[in-house]
Amino acid sequence: MAVRDPVPPIFRRGLPRSARLTIFLLLTLALMVSDLQLRYLDALRQTLTVISYPLQIAAASPAEFFRNARAYFTNLATLNQENARLRAQQLVTARQLMDVGQLREENANMRRLLELRGALRERVIPAEIIFPARDPFSRKVILDKGSLNDIEPGSPVVDGEGVIGQITRVFPLHAEVTLLSDKNQAIPVTVQPSGLRAVMFGAGNGLMELKFLAANAEVKPGDRILTSGLDGIFVPGLPVAEVINVTRDSAESFARILCRPLGKVERSGAVLVLMRTEPAQQRPADEQALDPRRSTAGRIRNKAAAEASEAAEEGTP
């Protein structure tokens, strides 16, 4: 008995699959051979390439975007790290340069102090400025040497540039120095190069003033002021200040002469305390302040005022 085909004739398919595969393979081989020999599909291939190029770009854009984004953030993180490293290195280098500059300045100051120490005949005691005094109405600093180190009241104090002040109070472990720019300080000086003698007073604002000099005195900006040694305290020839401004008024008998101290108190660390060979009997600082006629500054002020009065009387017809 014959087996009947379950598929009705109306739904029968065409050629078998194997036959169709064979036909397509032969057709493909024929197209490949003909294209290889005749090159007639080049125009079609180029046209399809042009048409499909935007599609290729669109298909590749997401991958390219993510690749570029990853490279951007990677480079950004690397640059931030490099920037932070360079900033830290810059801070370290700046600090080293500051330290080198400070060491050079301290070295130069110490060298000048050694030269000054060799040129002085007086006994000197090296000291260090540890901090400024707490009194906001005076210009004073504190040294790390006191009476236990033979520091005496009234002793001059110098740094590598010049005179900075005078010991006013002494304690066992430290001493107080009143700067020349303090308004209660005075020192006899000579003006170079003219050799004119005068008295210099502290102005209280970091500057000093030459007083009781005639309006026609031979003083000009740039002149250097040296100690004269007339007070018996400061040895002669020590640098004190430099003239920065001279005001002459015909209505005034004396010129107004402002000077800048040469001693670098703000940058000085090491200083020298000059010890007098025959120290005078000193009164307490408070008592001297109450009786300015017997203090160093008071004596100088009174003497300068008397000389100025005599000069004014002599000049009056």
PDB file of N, CA and C in Angstrom, residues 235-315:
ATOM      1  N   VAL A 235      80.266 104.582  71.218  1.00  0.00           N
ATOM      2  CA  VAL A 235      81.600 104.852  70.672  1.00  0.00           C
ATOM      3  C   VAL A 235      81.438 105.625  69.372  1.00  0.00           C
ATOM      4  N   PRO A 236      82.376 106.504  69.022  1.00  0.00           N
ATOM      5  CA  PRO A 236      82.226 107.312  67.805  1.00  0.00           C
ATOM      6  C   PRO A 236      82.401 106.468  66.545  1.00  0.00           C
ATOM      7  N   GLY A 237      81.714 106.907  65.485  1.00  0.00           N
ATOM      8  CA  GLY A 237      81.901 106.286  64.176  1.00  0.00           C
ATOM      9  C   GLY A 237      80.948 105.163  63.836  1.00  0.00           C
ATOM     10  N   LEU A 238      79.996 104.841  64.728  1.00  0.00           N
ATOM     11  CA  LEU A 238      79.058 103.758  64.425  1.00  0.00           C
ATOM     12  C   LEU A 238      77.932 104.289  63.533  1.00  0.00           C
ATOM     13  N   PRO A 239      77.559 103.547  62.483  1.00  0.00           N
ATOM     14  CA  PRO A 239      76.448 103.997  61.628  1.00  0.00           C
ATOM     15  C   PRO A 239      75.136 104.036  62.418  1.00  0.00           C
ATOM     16  N   VAL A 240      74.361 105.071  62.193  1.00  0.00           N
ATOM     17  CA  VAL A 240      73.094 105.230  62.915  1.00  0.00           C
ATOM     18  C   VAL A 240      71.918 105.296  61.951  1.00  0.00           C
ATOM     19  N   ALA A 241      71.963 106.221  60.981  1.00  0.00           N
ATOM     20  CA  ALA A 241      70.799 106.442  60.128  1.00  0.00           C
ATOM     21  C   ALA A 241      71.241 107.079  58.819  1.00  0.00           C
ATOM     22  N   GLU A 242      70.244 107.278  57.958  1.00  0.00           N
ATOM     23  CA  GLU A 242      70.453 107.945  56.668  1.00  0.00           C
ATOM     24  C   GLU A 242      69.364 108.996  56.497  1.00  0.00           C
ATOM     25  N   VAL A 243      69.757 110.176  56.054  1.00  0.00           N
ATOM     26  CA  VAL A 243      68.810 111.269  55.851  1.00  0.00           C
ATOM     27  C   VAL A 243      67.916 110.946  54.653  1.00  0.00           C
ATOM     28  N   ILE A 244      66.608 111.041  54.838  1.00  0.00           N
ATOM     29  CA  ILE A 244      65.672 110.757  53.754  1.00  0.00           C
ATOM     30  C   ILE A 244      64.853 111.972  53.346  1.00  0.00           C
ATOM     31  N   ASN A 245      64.762 112.977  54.211  1.00  0.00           N
ATOM     32  CA  ASN A 245      63.953 114.151  53.851  1.00  0.00           C
ATOM     33  C   ASN A 245      64.426 115.355  54.655  1.00  0.00           C
ATOM     34  N   VAL A 246      64.545 116.491  53.974  1.00  0.00           N
ATOM     35  CA  VAL A 246      64.938 117.746  54.613  1.00  0.00           C
ATOM     36  C   VAL A 246      63.909 118.809  54.228  1.00  0.00           C
ATOM     37  N   THR A 247      63.279 119.410  55.244  1.00  0.00           N
ATOM     38  CA  THR A 247      62.281 120.459  55.019  1.00  0.00           C
ATOM     39  C   THR A 247      62.809 121.762  55.603  1.00  0.00           C
ATOM     40  N   ARG A 248      62.928 122.760  54.760  1.00  0.00           N
ATOM     41  CA  ARG A 248      63.428 124.069  55.197  1.00  0.00           C
ATOM     42  C   ARG A 248      62.304 125.095  55.044  1.00  0.00           C
ATOM     43  N   ASP A 249      62.021 125.776  56.130  1.00  0.00           N
ATOM     44  CA  ASP A 249      60.974 126.798  56.151  1.00  0.00           C
ATOM     45  C   ASP A 249      61.601 128.109  56.618  1.00  0.00           C
ATOM     46  N   SER A 250      61.443 129.136  55.789  1.00  0.00           N
ATOM     47  CA  SER A 250      62.049 130.436  56.137  1.00  0.00           C
ATOM     48  C   SER A 250      61.448 131.011  57.406  1.00  0.00           C
ATOM     49  N   ALA A 251      60.231 130.580  57.756  1.00  0.00           N
ATOM     50  CA  ALA A 251      59.605 131.103  58.970  1.00  0.00           C
ATOM     51  C   ALA A 251      60.094 130.379  60.219  1.00  0.00           C
ATOM     52  N   GLU A 252      60.822 129.284  60.048  1.00  0.00           N
ATOM     53  CA  GLU A 252      61.314 128.514  61.180  1.00  0.00           C
ATOM     54  C   GLU A 252      62.821 128.691  61.313  1.00  0.00           C
ATOM     55  N   SER A 253      63.298 128.627  62.569  1.00  0.00           N
ATOM     56  CA  SER A 253      64.738 128.790  62.814  1.00  0.00           C
ATOM     57  C   SER A 253      65.508 127.516  62.505  1.00  0.00           C
ATOM     58  N   PHE A 254      64.838 126.371  62.609  1.00  0.00           N
ATOM     59  CA  PHE A 254      65.514 125.096  62.429  1.00  0.00           C
ATOM     60  C   PHE A 254      64.874 124.314  61.285  1.00  0.00           C
ATOM     61  N   ALA A 255      65.685 123.502  60.638  1.00  0.00           N
ATOM     62  CA  ALA A 255      65.196 122.625  59.569  1.00  0.00           C
ATOM     63  C   ALA A 255      64.592 121.363  60.186  1.00  0.00           C
ATOM     64  N   ARG A 256      63.658 120.779  59.469  1.00  0.00           N
ATOM     65  CA  ARG A 256      63.072 119.504  59.901  1.00  0.00           C
ATOM     66  C   ARG A 256      63.692 118.408  59.048  1.00  0.00           C
ATOM     67  N   ILE A 257      64.473 117.553  59.706  1.00  0.00           N
ATOM     68  CA  ILE A 257      65.267 116.547  58.997  1.00  0.00           C
ATOM     69  C   ILE A 257      64.852 115.166  59.495  1.00  0.00           C
ATOM     70  N   LEU A 258      64.304 114.353  58.613  1.00  0.00           N
ATOM     71  CA  LEU A 258      63.893 112.988  58.947  1.00  0.00           C
ATOM     72  C   LEU A 258      64.932 112.000  58.442  1.00  0.00           C
ATOM     73  N   CYS A 259      65.159 110.975  59.248  1.00  0.00           N
ATOM     74  CA  CYS A 259      66.170 109.969  58.926  1.00  0.00           C
ATOM     75  C   CYS A 259      65.583 108.572  59.117  1.00  0.00           C
ATOM     76  N   ARG A 260      66.142 107.632  58.380  1.00  0.00           N
ATOM     77  CA  ARG A 260      65.745 106.234  58.504  1.00  0.00           C
ATOM     78  C   ARG A 260      66.873 105.459  59.176  1.00  0.00           C
ATOM     79  N   PRO A 261      66.597 104.758  60.280  1.00  0.00           N
ATOM     80  CA  PRO A 261      67.653 103.983  60.953  1.00  0.00           C
ATOM     81  C   PRO A 261      68.257 102.947  60.017  1.00  0.00           C
ATOM     82  N   LEU A 262      69.554 102.752  60.127  1.00  0.00           N
ATOM     83  CA  LEU A 262      70.242 101.759  59.312  1.00  0.00           C
ATOM     84  C   LEU A 262      70.123 100.358  59.902  1.00  0.00           C
ATOM     85  N   GLY A 263      69.963 100.264  61.210  1.00  0.00           N
ATOM     86  CA  GLY A 263      69.822  98.952  61.841  1.00  0.00           C
ATOM     87  C   GLY A 263      68.529  98.280  61.408  1.00  0.00           C
ATOM     88  N   LYS A 264      68.636  97.038  60.940  1.00  0.00           N
ATOM     89  CA  LYS A 264      67.463  96.290  60.471  1.00  0.00           C
ATOM     90  C   LYS A 264      66.895  95.484  61.629  1.00  0.00           C
ATOM     91  N   VAL A 265      66.126  96.169  62.485  1.00  0.00           N
ATOM     92  CA  VAL A 265      65.598  95.500  63.676  1.00  0.00           C
ATOM     93  C   VAL A 265      64.635  94.392  63.293  1.00  0.00           C
ATOM     94  N   GLU A 266      63.798  94.635  62.270  1.00  0.00           N
ATOM     95  CA  GLU A 266      62.787  93.647  61.896  1.00  0.00           C
ATOM     96  C   GLU A 266      63.423  92.364  61.366  1.00  0.00           C
ATOM     97  N   ARG A 267      64.611  92.467  60.744  1.00  0.00           N
ATOM     98  CA  ARG A 267      65.247  91.299  60.159  1.00  0.00           C
ATOM     99  C   ARG A 267      66.472  90.844  60.927  1.00  0.00           C
ATOM    100  N   SER A 268      66.864  91.593  61.948  1.00  0.00           N
ATOM    101  CA  SER A 268      68.054  91.226  62.704  1.00  0.00           C
ATOM    102  C   SER A 268      67.721  90.116  63.684  1.00  0.00           C
ATOM    103  N   GLY A 269      68.616  89.168  63.795  1.00  0.00           N
ATOM    104  CA  GLY A 269      68.487  88.136  64.806  1.00  0.00           C
ATOM    105  C   GLY A 269      69.615  88.268  65.809  1.00  0.00           C
ATOM    106  N   ALA A 270      70.846  88.235  65.285  1.00  0.00           N
ATOM    107  CA  ALA A 270      72.019  88.361  66.128  1.00  0.00           C
ATOM    108  C   ALA A 270      72.417  89.826  66.265  1.00  0.00           C
ATOM    109  N   VAL A 271      72.760  90.231  67.479  1.00  0.00           N
ATOM    110  CA  VAL A 271      73.203  91.592  67.764  1.00  0.00           C
ATOM    111  C   VAL A 271      74.400  91.520  68.707  1.00  0.00           C
ATOM    112  N   LEU A 272      75.049  92.660  68.884  1.00  0.00           N
ATOM    113  CA  LEU A 272      76.161  92.780  69.823  1.00  0.00           C
ATOM    114  C   LEU A 272      75.822  93.846  70.859  1.00  0.00           C
ATOM    115  N   VAL A 273      76.078  93.532  72.106  1.00  0.00           N
ATOM    116  CA  VAL A 273      75.920  94.491  73.202  1.00  0.00           C
ATOM    117  C   VAL A 273      77.308  95.005  73.556  1.00  0.00           C
ATOM    118  N   LEU A 274      77.521  96.309  73.419  1.00  0.00           N
ATOM    119  CA  LEU A 274      78.822  96.905  73.694  1.00  0.00           C
ATOM    120  C   LEU A 274      78.923  97.235  75.177  1.00  0.00           C
ATOM    121  N   MET A 275      79.922  96.674  75.818  1.00  0.00           N
ATOM    122  CA  MET A 275      80.121  96.905  77.245  1.00  0.00           C
ATOM    123  C   MET A 275      81.143  98.015  77.432  1.00  0.00           C
ATOM    124  N   ARG A 276      80.778  98.998  78.241  1.00  0.00           N
ATOM    125  CA  ARG A 276      81.688 100.107  78.516  1.00  0.00           C
ATOM    126  C   ARG A 276      82.754  99.658  79.493  1.00  0.00           C
ATOM    127  N   THR A 277      83.962 100.167  79.301  1.00  0.00           N
ATOM    128  CA  THR A 277      85.070  99.777  80.169  1.00  0.00           C
ATOM    129  C   THR A 277      84.877 100.295  81.583  1.00  0.00           C
ATOM    130  N   GLU A 278      84.287 101.501  81.711  1.00  0.00           N
ATOM    131  CA  GLU A 278      84.011 102.065  83.028  1.00  0.00           C
ATOM    132  C   GLU A 278      82.521 102.400  83.098  1.00  0.00           C
ATOM    133  N   PRO A 279      81.689 101.439  83.385  1.00  0.00           N
ATOM    134  CA  PRO A 279      80.249 101.701  83.405  1.00  0.00           C
ATOM    135  C   PRO A 279      79.873 102.722  84.457  1.00  0.00           C
ATOM    136  N   ALA A 280      79.014 103.639  84.051  1.00  0.00           N
ATOM    137  CA  ALA A 280      78.543 104.675  84.976  1.00  0.00           C
ATOM    138  C   ALA A 280      77.472 104.107  85.869  1.00  0.00           C
ATOM    139  N   GLN A 281      77.285 104.753  87.007  1.00  0.00           N
ATOM    140  CA  GLN A 281      76.256 104.310  87.935  1.00  0.00           C
ATOM    141  C   GLN A 281      74.887 104.571  87.317  1.00  0.00           C
ATOM    142  N   GLN A 282      74.078 103.522  87.199  1.00  0.00           N
ATOM    143  CA  GLN A 282      72.781 103.636  86.533  1.00  0.00           C
ATOM    144  C   GLN A 282      71.668 103.702  87.560  1.00  0.00           C
ATOM    145  N   ARG A 283      70.672 104.517  87.241  1.00  0.00           N
ATOM    146  CA  ARG A 283      69.466 104.577  88.054  1.00  0.00           C
ATOM    147  C   ARG A 283      68.429 103.656  87.440  1.00  0.00           C
ATOM    148  N   PRO A 284      67.461 103.224  88.231  1.00  0.00           N
ATOM    149  CA  PRO A 284      66.400 102.385  87.662  1.00  0.00           C
ATOM    150  C   PRO A 284      65.710 103.095  86.518  1.00  0.00           C
ATOM    151  N   ALA A 285      65.201 102.279  85.555  1.00  0.00           N
ATOM    152  CA  ALA A 285      64.580 102.847  84.347  1.00  0.00           C
ATOM    153  C   ALA A 285      63.357 103.681  84.695  1.00  0.00           C
ATOM    154  N   ASP A 286      62.568 103.220  85.665  1.00  0.00           N
ATOM    155  CA  ASP A 286      61.373 103.971  86.047  1.00  0.00           C
ATOM    156  C   ASP A 286      61.737 105.321  86.643  1.00  0.00           C
ATOM    157  N   GLU A 287      62.801 105.343  87.468  1.00  0.00           N
ATOM    158  CA  GLU A 287      63.218 106.594  88.084  1.00  0.00           C
ATOM    159  C   GLU A 287      63.762 107.547  87.029  1.00  0.00           C
ATOM    160  N   GLN A 288      64.496 106.999  86.039  1.00  0.00           N
ATOM    161  CA  GLN A 288      65.004 107.852  84.976  1.00  0.00           C
ATOM    162  C   GLN A 288      63.870 108.419  84.149  1.00  0.00           C
ATOM    163  N   ALA A 289      62.851 107.609  83.932  1.00  0.00           N
ATOM    164  CA  ALA A 289      61.718 108.114  83.155  1.00  0.00           C
ATOM    165  C   ALA A 289      60.998 109.232  83.886  1.00  0.00           C
ATOM    166  N   LEU A 290      60.946 109.145  85.271  1.00  0.00           N
ATOM    167  CA  LEU A 290      60.281 110.181  86.038  1.00  0.00           C
ATOM    168  C   LEU A 290      61.131 111.447  86.125  1.00  0.00           C
ATOM    169  N   ASP A 291      62.438 111.302  86.049  1.00  0.00           N
ATOM    170  CA  ASP A 291      63.330 112.451  86.150  1.00  0.00           C
ATOM    171  C   ASP A 291      64.160 112.527  84.874  1.00  0.00           C
ATOM    172  N   PRO A 292      63.628 113.060  83.787  1.00  0.00           N
ATOM    173  CA  PRO A 292      64.344 113.052  82.514  1.00  0.00           C
ATOM    174  C   PRO A 292      65.611 113.877  82.532  1.00  0.00           C
ATOM    175  N   ARG A 293      65.782 114.766  83.485  1.00  0.00           N
ATOM    176  CA  ARG A 293      67.012 115.565  83.526  1.00  0.00           C
ATOM    177  C   ARG A 293      68.219 114.701  83.819  1.00  0.00           C
ATOM    178  N   ARG A 294      67.997 113.527  84.528  1.00  0.00           N
ATOM    179  CA  ARG A 294      69.123 112.683  84.895  1.00  0.00           C
ATOM    180  C   ARG A 294      69.245 111.463  83.993  1.00  0.00           C
ATOM    181  N   SER A 295      68.317 111.254  83.077  1.00  0.00           N
ATOM    182  CA  SER A 295      68.419 110.139  82.150  1.00  0.00           C
ATOM    183  C   SER A 295      69.301 110.528  80.981  1.00  0.00           C
ATOM    184  N   THR A 296      69.733 109.534  80.219  1.00  0.00           N
ATOM    185  CA  THR A 296      70.596 109.807  79.065  1.00  0.00           C
ATOM    186  C   THR A 296      69.901 110.688  78.058  1.00  0.00           C
ATOM    187  N   ALA A 297      68.669 110.308  77.695  1.00  0.00           N
ATOM    188  CA  ALA A 297      67.932 111.113  76.726  1.00  0.00           C
ATOM    189  C   ALA A 297      67.634 112.497  77.278  1.00  0.00           C
ATOM    190  N   GLY A 298      67.324 112.582  78.599  1.00  0.00           N
ATOM    191  CA  GLY A 298      67.014 113.875  79.195  1.00  0.00           C
ATOM    192  C   GLY A 298      68.219 114.789  79.190  1.00  0.00           C
ATOM    193  N   ARG A 299      69.376 114.236  79.516  1.00  0.00           N
ATOM    194  CA  ARG A 299      70.593 115.067  79.505  1.00  0.00           C
ATOM    195  C   ARG A 299      70.867 115.579  78.103  1.00  0.00           C
ATOM    196  N   ILE A 300      70.707 114.718  77.131  1.00  0.00           N
ATOM    197  CA  ILE A 300      70.996 115.141  75.761  1.00  0.00           C
ATOM    198  C   ILE A 300      69.999 116.188  75.307  1.00  0.00           C
ATOM    199  N   ARG A 301      68.721 115.973  75.644  1.00  0.00           N
ATOM    200  CA  ARG A 301      67.702 116.952  75.258  1.00  0.00           C
ATOM    201  C   ARG A 301      67.990 118.309  75.893  1.00  0.00           C
ATOM    202  N   ASN A 302      68.310 118.321  77.203  1.00  0.00           N
ATOM    203  CA  ASN A 302      68.574 119.589  77.882  1.00  0.00           C
ATOM    204  C   ASN A 302      69.798 120.286  77.306  1.00  0.00           C
ATOM    205  N   LYS A 303      70.847 119.491  77.032  1.00  0.00           N
ATOM    206  CA  LYS A 303      72.062 120.085  76.482  1.00  0.00           C
ATOM    207  C   LYS A 303      71.803 120.638  75.088  1.00  0.00           C
ATOM    208  N   ALA A 304      71.065 119.874  74.266  1.00  0.00           N
ATOM    209  CA  ALA A 304      70.787 120.336  72.912  1.00  0.00           C
ATOM    210  C   ALA A 304      69.912 121.580  72.932  1.00  0.00           C
ATOM    211  N   ALA A 305      68.930 121.603  73.833  1.00  0.00           N
ATOM    212  CA  ALA A 305      68.068 122.780  73.921  1.00  0.00           C
ATOM    213  C   ALA A 305      68.858 124.011  74.341  1.00  0.00           C
ATOM    214  N   ALA A 306      69.798 123.836  75.302  1.00  0.00           N
ATOM    215  CA  ALA A 306      70.608 124.970  75.737  1.00  0.00           C
ATOM    216  C   ALA A 306      71.486 125.474  74.605  1.00  0.00           C
ATOM    217  N   GLU A 307      72.122 124.546  73.848  1.00  0.00           N
ATOM    218  CA  GLU A 307      72.965 124.969  72.736  1.00  0.00           C
ATOM    219  C   GLU A 307      72.141 125.671  71.676  1.00  0.00           C
ATOM    220  N   ALA A 308      70.931 125.156  71.419  1.00  0.00           N
ATOM    221  CA  ALA A 308      70.078 125.790  70.406  1.00  0.00           C
ATOM    222  C   ALA A 308      69.668 127.189  70.845  1.00  0.00           C
ATOM    223  N   SER A 309      69.379 127.355  72.138  1.00  0.00           N
ATOM    224  CA  SER A 309      69.003 128.686  72.637  1.00  0.00           C
ATOM    225  C   SER A 309      70.158 129.651  72.508  1.00  0.00           C
ATOM    226  N   GLU A 310      71.375 129.187  72.840  1.00  0.00           N
ATOM    227  CA  GLU A 310      72.541 130.066  72.712  1.00  0.00           C
ATOM    228  C   GLU A 310      72.763 130.470  71.263  1.00  0.00           C
ATOM    229  N   ALA A 311      72.584 129.462  70.339  1.00  0.00           N
ATOM    230  CA  ALA A 311      72.779 129.785  68.925  1.00  0.00           C
ATOM    231  C   ALA A 311      71.744 130.779  68.445  1.00  0.00           C
ATOM    232  N   ALA A 312      70.520 130.648  68.923  1.00  0.00           N
ATOM    233  CA  ALA A 312      69.470 131.583  68.516  1.00  0.00           C
ATOM    234  C   ALA A 312      69.733 132.981  69.048  1.00  0.00           C
ATOM    235  N   GLU A 313      70.247 133.059  70.309  1.00  0.00           N
ATOM    236  CA  GLU A 313      70.550 134.374  70.888  1.00  0.00           C
ATOM    237  C   GLU A 313      71.705 135.046  70.164  1.00  0.00           C
ATOM    238  N   GLU A 314      72.714 134.224  69.775  1.00  0.00           N
ATOM    239  CA  GLU A 314      73.843 134.815  69.060  1.00  0.00           C
ATOM    240  C   GLU A 314      73.426 135.326  67.694  1.00  0.00           C
ATOM    241  N   GLY A 315      72.485 134.605  67.082  1.00  0.00           N
ATOM    242  CA  GLY A 315      72.053 135.043  65.746  1.00  0.00           C
ATOM    243  C   GLY A 315      71.113 136.219  65.777  1.00  0.00           C
TER     244      GLY A 315
END
